[in-house]
Every structure is written in structure tokens, then in C-alpha cells.
Amino acid sequence: MSVPGAYRVEPEPLSDRRGLFFESVRAAEISAASGWDFQVRQVNYSVSKRNTLRGIHGTKLPPGQAKFVTCVRGAALDIAVDLRVGSPTFGHYDVTHQSPESGVAVYLPDGIGHAFLALTDDTCMSYLCGEEYVPGTMIDVDALDPGLALPWDLKEPPIRSDKDAAAPTLAQAAAAGLLPTYEQCRPRSAAGARPG
């Protein structure tokens, strides 16, 4: 994707009279591409009404929480945002349209924020997480931050949680020291230690 370290995964479906089959996740390929040993330690699902906007969410370091996100029902406009202070692409974003039929997914390492807009009722998103959730470590940034100007193409006000609606802008989160640095989010060295 245009945000370094984030990957769009486009499977190659096998089709016959029964329907489709495709591989969604190969941990070895994700690890080889990203430089991180991606192991699933928690699986989450969200189910959303049409026009629900979730995010922008990330996780503090430590512990971090890399994610492999895909739409398993409905349809979603998925956006990855670089939250890494000092990154050459800080504040840049990449858009992915997701649906079960396409099988398209995104891999988001530490420091890349995630948000999506449910395009249909009963949109279900699956999150394979590289770390278990630790209360108090979530990073929230306003998905409607005018400084980011994310292309949601909203026709009406979105449905959001109170927490998401009250989230700071990217600039406010950076000024408050809430965001990870680019160096903290770099892949592990050959010795397996995280730099910084």
C-alpha cells in the first residue's frame, strides 16, 4: 500500500460449480514481507449497521497489536493511516474496498491506524491480532479529522461511538505524546529485538 509497512492482500480464488475457495492468510508470507513474526494471538469480530464509522484505532507500544483485517459479510470502505511520529508518510492514508466476495484484506503493523465505514447493514469485519488486547493501550484518533480529510464520501452523519466522536485529531494526539514513533515501529532487527 502507499503507507509503508501496510499491505493489501489480494487472494487468488479457485472457482468451480460450488463457489469459491481462497487462502486468506499465510503467516510466513506476511512475516517475510513485513519483517515481523506475525502470529495470531486474538481474533475479534465487529458487526455494524450501514453508515457506521469505526476508528481510527491503534495500540500503544508496548504491547502493540498488528492486525490482519478482512470483511466477512457486507461491505466496507477501509482506511489505513500512518500514525508513526517521524515517519516520512505520517498522516498519509490508503483506501481499500473490502467485501467477502473479493477476499481482499489488509495487514496493518504497529503504528498504522485503522478505520472503516460500513457500506451495508450487518457488515462483519474479522480482525486477526498479533497480540492480546491490554486495557488502556488503545490509541484513538478522530476519523473525521479535517486535517486528514479522509475520503469517506458521507451522505449523512455517520454512526459513531461516543469514544470515537470525542477522539483527538492527529495533530492533537501527536502533541499530547499519544502516538508511537517511527523508530519504535520499525521491524525487529536480525537479533529479534525491537529497536528503540
mmCIF file of C-alpha atoms in Angstrom:
data_model
loop_
_atom_site.group_PDB
_atom_site.id
_atom_site.type_symbol
_atom_site.label_atom_id
_atom_site.label_comp_id
_atom_site.label_asym_id
_atom_site.label_seq_id
_atom_site.Cartn_x
_atom_site.Cartn_y
_atom_site.Cartn_z
ATOM 1 C CA MET A 1 0.000 0.000 0.000
ATOM 2 C CA SER A 2 1.125 3.608 -0.178
ATOM 3 C CA VAL A 3 1.580 3.621 3.627
ATOM 4 C CA PRO A 4 4.918 1.817 4.143
ATOM 5 C CA GLY A 5 4.630 -1.347 6.209
ATOM 6 C CA ALA A 6 0.910 -1.823 5.480
ATOM 7 C CA TYR A 7 -0.075 -4.460 2.936
ATOM 8 C CA ARG A 8 -3.162 -5.147 0.860
ATOM 9 C CA VAL A 9 -3.665 -8.887 0.419
ATOM 10 C CA GLU A 10 -5.496 -9.918 -2.745
ATOM 11 C CA PRO A 11 -6.124 -13.676 -2.860
ATOM 12 C CA GLU A 12 -6.290 -15.804 -5.976
ATOM 13 C CA PRO A 13 -9.687 -17.536 -5.773
ATOM 14 C CA LEU A 14 -10.294 -21.019 -7.130
ATOM 15 C CA SER A 15 -13.759 -21.225 -8.658
ATOM 16 C CA ASP A 16 -15.956 -24.197 -9.546
ATOM 17 C CA ARG A 17 -19.689 -25.030 -9.583
ATOM 18 C CA ARG A 18 -19.779 -24.999 -5.762
ATOM 19 C CA GLY A 19 -18.489 -21.431 -5.487
ATOM 20 C CA LEU A 20 -15.094 -20.058 -4.444
ATOM 21 C CA PHE A 21 -12.150 -21.069 -2.293
ATOM 22 C CA PHE A 22 -9.128 -18.932 -1.436
ATOM 23 C CA GLU A 23 -6.319 -18.756 1.084
ATOM 24 C CA SER A 24 -6.723 -15.654 3.199
ATOM 25 C CA VAL A 25 -3.686 -15.709 5.496
ATOM 26 C CA ARG A 26 -0.205 -17.183 5.186
ATOM 27 C CA ALA A 27 1.721 -16.054 8.243
ATOM 28 C CA ALA A 28 5.086 -16.873 6.663
ATOM 29 C CA GLU A 29 4.377 -14.559 3.709
ATOM 30 C CA ILE A 30 3.208 -11.734 5.960
ATOM 31 C CA SER A 31 6.300 -12.147 8.125
ATOM 32 C CA ALA A 32 8.623 -12.217 5.093
ATOM 33 C CA ALA A 33 7.071 -9.072 3.600
ATOM 34 C CA SER A 34 6.736 -7.074 6.830
ATOM 35 C CA GLY A 35 9.818 -8.156 8.764
ATOM 36 C CA TRP A 36 7.646 -9.107 11.747
ATOM 37 C CA ASP A 37 6.820 -12.581 13.001
ATOM 38 C CA PHE A 38 3.028 -12.394 12.708
ATOM 39 C CA GLN A 39 1.333 -14.898 14.994
ATOM 40 C CA VAL A 40 -2.374 -14.744 15.765
ATOM 41 C CA ARG A 41 -2.967 -14.275 19.495
ATOM 42 C CA GLN A 42 -6.535 -12.945 19.452
ATOM 43 C CA VAL A 43 -9.429 -12.951 16.954
ATOM 44 C CA ASN A 44 -12.103 -10.225 17.022
ATOM 45 C CA TYR A 45 -15.266 -9.563 15.014
ATOM 46 C CA SER A 46 -17.324 -6.402 14.740
ATOM 47 C CA VAL A 47 -20.844 -6.244 13.303
ATOM 48 C CA SER A 48 -22.018 -2.816 12.158
ATOM 49 C CA LYS A 49 -25.084 -1.102 10.757
ATOM 50 C CA ARG A 50 -24.779 0.711 7.427
ATOM 51 C CA ASN A 51 -23.076 4.112 7.807
ATOM 52 C CA THR A 52 -21.248 3.092 10.999
ATOM 53 C CA LEU A 53 -17.787 4.646 11.161
ATOM 54 C CA ARG A 54 -15.281 2.887 13.441
ATOM 55 C CA GLY A 55 -11.813 4.241 14.213
ATOM 56 C CA ILE A 56 -9.198 5.479 13.769
ATOM 57 C CA HIS A 57 -7.759 2.899 16.178
ATOM 58 C CA GLY A 58 -4.219 1.826 17.002
ATOM 59 C CA THR A 59 -2.358 0.414 20.006
ATOM 60 C CA LYS A 60 0.394 1.900 22.182
ATOM 61 C CA LEU A 61 3.848 0.343 22.262
ATOM 62 C CA PRO A 62 4.324 -1.832 24.132
ATOM 63 C CA PRO A 63 2.419 -4.087 23.640
ATOM 64 C CA GLY A 64 1.357 -3.100 20.087
ATOM 65 C CA GLN A 65 -1.159 -5.121 18.140
ATOM 66 C CA ALA A 66 -0.584 -5.835 14.449
ATOM 67 C CA LYS A 67 -3.833 -6.719 12.657
ATOM 68 C CA PHE A 68 -4.969 -8.663 9.606
ATOM 69 C CA VAL A 69 -8.428 -7.265 8.797
ATOM 70 C CA THR A 70 -10.983 -8.553 6.320
ATOM 71 C CA CYS A 71 -14.693 -8.153 5.641
ATOM 72 C CA VAL A 72 -16.526 -11.467 6.040
ATOM 73 C CA ARG A 73 -20.071 -10.137 5.474
ATOM 74 C CA GLY A 74 -21.416 -6.974 3.878
ATOM 75 C CA ALA A 75 -19.028 -4.348 2.504
ATOM 76 C CA ALA A 76 -16.659 -1.760 3.968
ATOM 77 C CA LEU A 77 -14.549 1.211 2.968
ATOM 78 C CA ASP A 78 -11.364 0.514 4.924
ATOM 79 C CA ILE A 79 -8.691 3.163 5.553
ATOM 80 C CA ALA A 80 -5.178 2.714 6.977
ATOM 81 C CA VAL A 81 -3.496 5.845 8.388
ATOM 82 C CA ASP A 82 0.177 6.279 9.275
ATOM 83 C CA LEU A 83 0.233 7.321 12.967
ATOM 84 C CA ARG A 84 4.025 6.960 13.384
ATOM 85 C CA VAL A 85 5.518 10.282 14.501
ATOM 86 C CA GLY A 86 8.643 10.915 12.417
ATOM 87 C CA SER A 87 7.544 8.655 9.563
ATOM 88 C CA PRO A 88 8.086 10.114 6.080
ATOM 89 C CA THR A 89 4.413 9.295 5.441
ATOM 90 C CA PHE A 90 3.000 10.457 8.810
ATOM 91 C CA GLY A 91 -0.697 11.259 8.316
ATOM 92 C CA HIS A 92 -0.855 9.621 4.886
ATOM 93 C CA TYR A 93 -3.583 7.088 4.262
ATOM 94 C CA ASP A 94 -4.548 4.280 1.909
ATOM 95 C CA VAL A 95 -8.081 3.165 0.991
ATOM 96 C CA THR A 96 -9.226 -0.423 0.428
ATOM 97 C CA HIS A 97 -12.706 -1.575 -0.566
ATOM 98 C CA GLN A 98 -13.482 -4.851 1.202
ATOM 99 C CA SER A 99 -16.171 -7.484 0.665
ATOM 100 C CA PRO A 100 -16.367 -11.245 1.255
ATOM 101 C CA GLU A 101 -16.537 -11.887 -2.491
ATOM 102 C CA SER A 102 -13.214 -10.177 -3.164
ATOM 103 C CA GLY A 103 -11.402 -11.698 -0.179
ATOM 104 C CA VAL A 104 -9.229 -8.572 -0.110
ATOM 105 C CA ALA A 105 -7.706 -7.958 3.319
ATOM 106 C CA VAL A 106 -5.219 -5.551 4.892
ATOM 107 C CA TYR A 107 -2.239 -6.239 7.125
ATOM 108 C CA LEU A 108 -1.557 -3.329 9.491
ATOM 109 C CA PRO A 109 1.607 -3.360 11.605
ATOM 110 C CA ASP A 110 2.152 -1.354 14.783
ATOM 111 C CA GLY A 111 1.822 2.365 14.169
ATOM 112 C CA ILE A 112 -0.737 2.121 11.380
ATOM 113 C CA GLY A 113 -4.197 3.240 12.468
ATOM 114 C CA HIS A 114 -7.319 1.522 11.182
ATOM 115 C CA ALA A 115 -10.796 2.833 10.417
ATOM 116 C CA PHE A 116 -13.693 1.685 8.289
ATOM 117 C CA LEU A 117 -17.146 2.742 7.144
ATOM 118 C CA ALA A 118 -19.816 0.014 6.915
ATOM 119 C CA LEU A 119 -21.412 0.275 3.475
ATOM 120 C CA THR A 120 -24.219 -2.199 4.212
ATOM 121 C CA ASP A 121 -26.261 -3.283 7.198
ATOM 122 C CA ASP A 122 -24.822 -6.251 9.077
ATOM 123 C CA THR A 123 -21.252 -5.638 7.897
ATOM 124 C CA CYS A 124 -18.973 -8.035 9.767
ATOM 125 C CA MET A 125 -15.235 -7.418 9.981
ATOM 126 C CA SER A 126 -12.725 -10.022 11.158
ATOM 127 C CA TYR A 127 -9.519 -8.987 12.943
ATOM 128 C CA LEU A 128 -6.652 -11.432 13.430
ATOM 129 C CA CYS A 129 -4.488 -9.742 16.071
ATOM 130 C CA GLY A 130 -0.803 -10.324 16.745
ATOM 131 C CA GLU A 131 -1.179 -9.514 20.448
ATOM 132 C CA GLU A 132 -3.930 -9.874 23.029
ATOM 133 C CA TYR A 133 -5.793 -6.690 23.936
ATOM 134 C CA VAL A 134 -4.466 -4.912 27.034
ATOM 135 C CA PRO A 135 -6.933 -2.435 28.607
ATOM 136 C CA GLY A 136 -5.759 1.168 28.500
ATOM 137 C CA THR A 137 -3.446 0.748 25.499
ATOM 138 C CA MET A 138 -5.779 1.758 22.665
ATOM 139 C CA ILE A 139 -4.978 4.854 20.601
ATOM 140 C CA ASP A 140 -7.956 6.757 19.201
ATOM 141 C CA VAL A 141 -7.784 9.460 16.526
ATOM 142 C CA ASP A 142 -10.795 11.265 15.040
ATOM 143 C CA ALA A 143 -11.741 9.640 11.707
ATOM 144 C CA LEU A 144 -13.384 12.944 10.713
ATOM 145 C CA ASP A 145 -10.240 15.000 11.446
ATOM 146 C CA PRO A 146 -10.354 17.819 8.859
ATOM 147 C CA GLY A 147 -6.551 17.784 8.766
ATOM 148 C CA LEU A 148 -6.616 14.208 7.450
ATOM 149 C CA ALA A 149 -9.622 14.788 5.157
ATOM 150 C CA LEU A 150 -10.229 11.060 4.714
ATOM 151 C CA PRO A 151 -12.427 10.288 1.661
ATOM 152 C CA TRP A 152 -15.456 8.809 3.417
ATOM 153 C CA ASP A 153 -17.898 10.371 0.913
ATOM 154 C CA LEU A 154 -20.566 10.564 3.614
ATOM 155 C CA LYS A 155 -24.150 11.322 2.556
ATOM 156 C CA GLU A 156 -25.328 11.749 6.164
ATOM 157 C CA PRO A 157 -23.713 11.947 9.619
ATOM 158 C CA PRO A 158 -22.153 8.564 10.456
ATOM 159 C CA ILE A 159 -23.000 6.383 13.440
ATOM 160 C CA ARG A 160 -20.057 6.513 15.860
ATOM 161 C CA SER A 161 -19.301 5.537 19.421
ATOM 162 C CA ASP A 162 -19.022 8.354 21.949
ATOM 163 C CA LYS A 163 -15.342 7.459 22.368
ATOM 164 C CA ASP A 164 -14.629 7.729 18.624
ATOM 165 C CA ALA A 165 -16.572 11.002 18.341
ATOM 166 C CA ALA A 166 -14.535 12.503 21.222
ATOM 167 C CA ALA A 167 -11.149 11.325 19.911
ATOM 168 C CA PRO A 168 -8.434 13.939 19.304
ATOM 169 C CA THR A 169 -7.257 14.996 15.875
ATOM 170 C CA LEU A 170 -3.983 13.550 14.612
ATOM 171 C CA ALA A 171 -2.157 16.795 15.468
ATOM 172 C CA GLN A 172 -3.636 16.849 18.986
ATOM 173 C CA ALA A 173 -2.717 13.179 19.574
ATOM 174 C CA ALA A 174 0.849 13.816 18.402
ATOM 175 C CA ALA A 175 1.212 16.948 20.553
ATOM 176 C CA ALA A 176 -0.067 15.030 23.600
ATOM 177 C CA GLY A 177 2.530 12.269 23.087
ATOM 178 C CA LEU A 178 -0.145 9.612 22.481
ATOM 179 C CA LEU A 179 1.328 8.238 19.248
ATOM 180 C CA PRO A 180 4.228 5.837 18.677
ATOM 181 C CA THR A 181 7.364 6.982 16.901
ATOM 182 C CA TYR A 182 8.546 5.698 13.554
ATOM 183 C CA GLU A 183 11.617 4.170 15.224
ATOM 184 C CA GLN A 184 9.524 2.275 17.789
ATOM 185 C CA CYS A 185 7.529 0.680 14.964
ATOM 186 C CA ARG A 186 10.443 -0.466 12.798
ATOM 187 C CA PRO A 187 10.686 -4.243 12.189
ATOM 188 C CA ARG A 188 12.751 -6.275 14.586
ATOM 189 C CA SER A 189 16.468 -6.467 13.923
ATOM 190 C CA ALA A 190 18.118 -9.736 12.935
ATOM 191 C CA ALA A 191 18.590 -10.452 16.657
ATOM 192 C CA GLY A 192 14.827 -10.196 17.146
ATOM 193 C CA ALA A 193 14.856 -7.122 19.376
ATOM 194 C CA ARG A 194 12.690 -4.118 18.695
ATOM 195 C CA PRO A 195 14.847 -1.016 18.187
ATOM 196 C CA GLY A 196 14.466 1.999 20.429
#
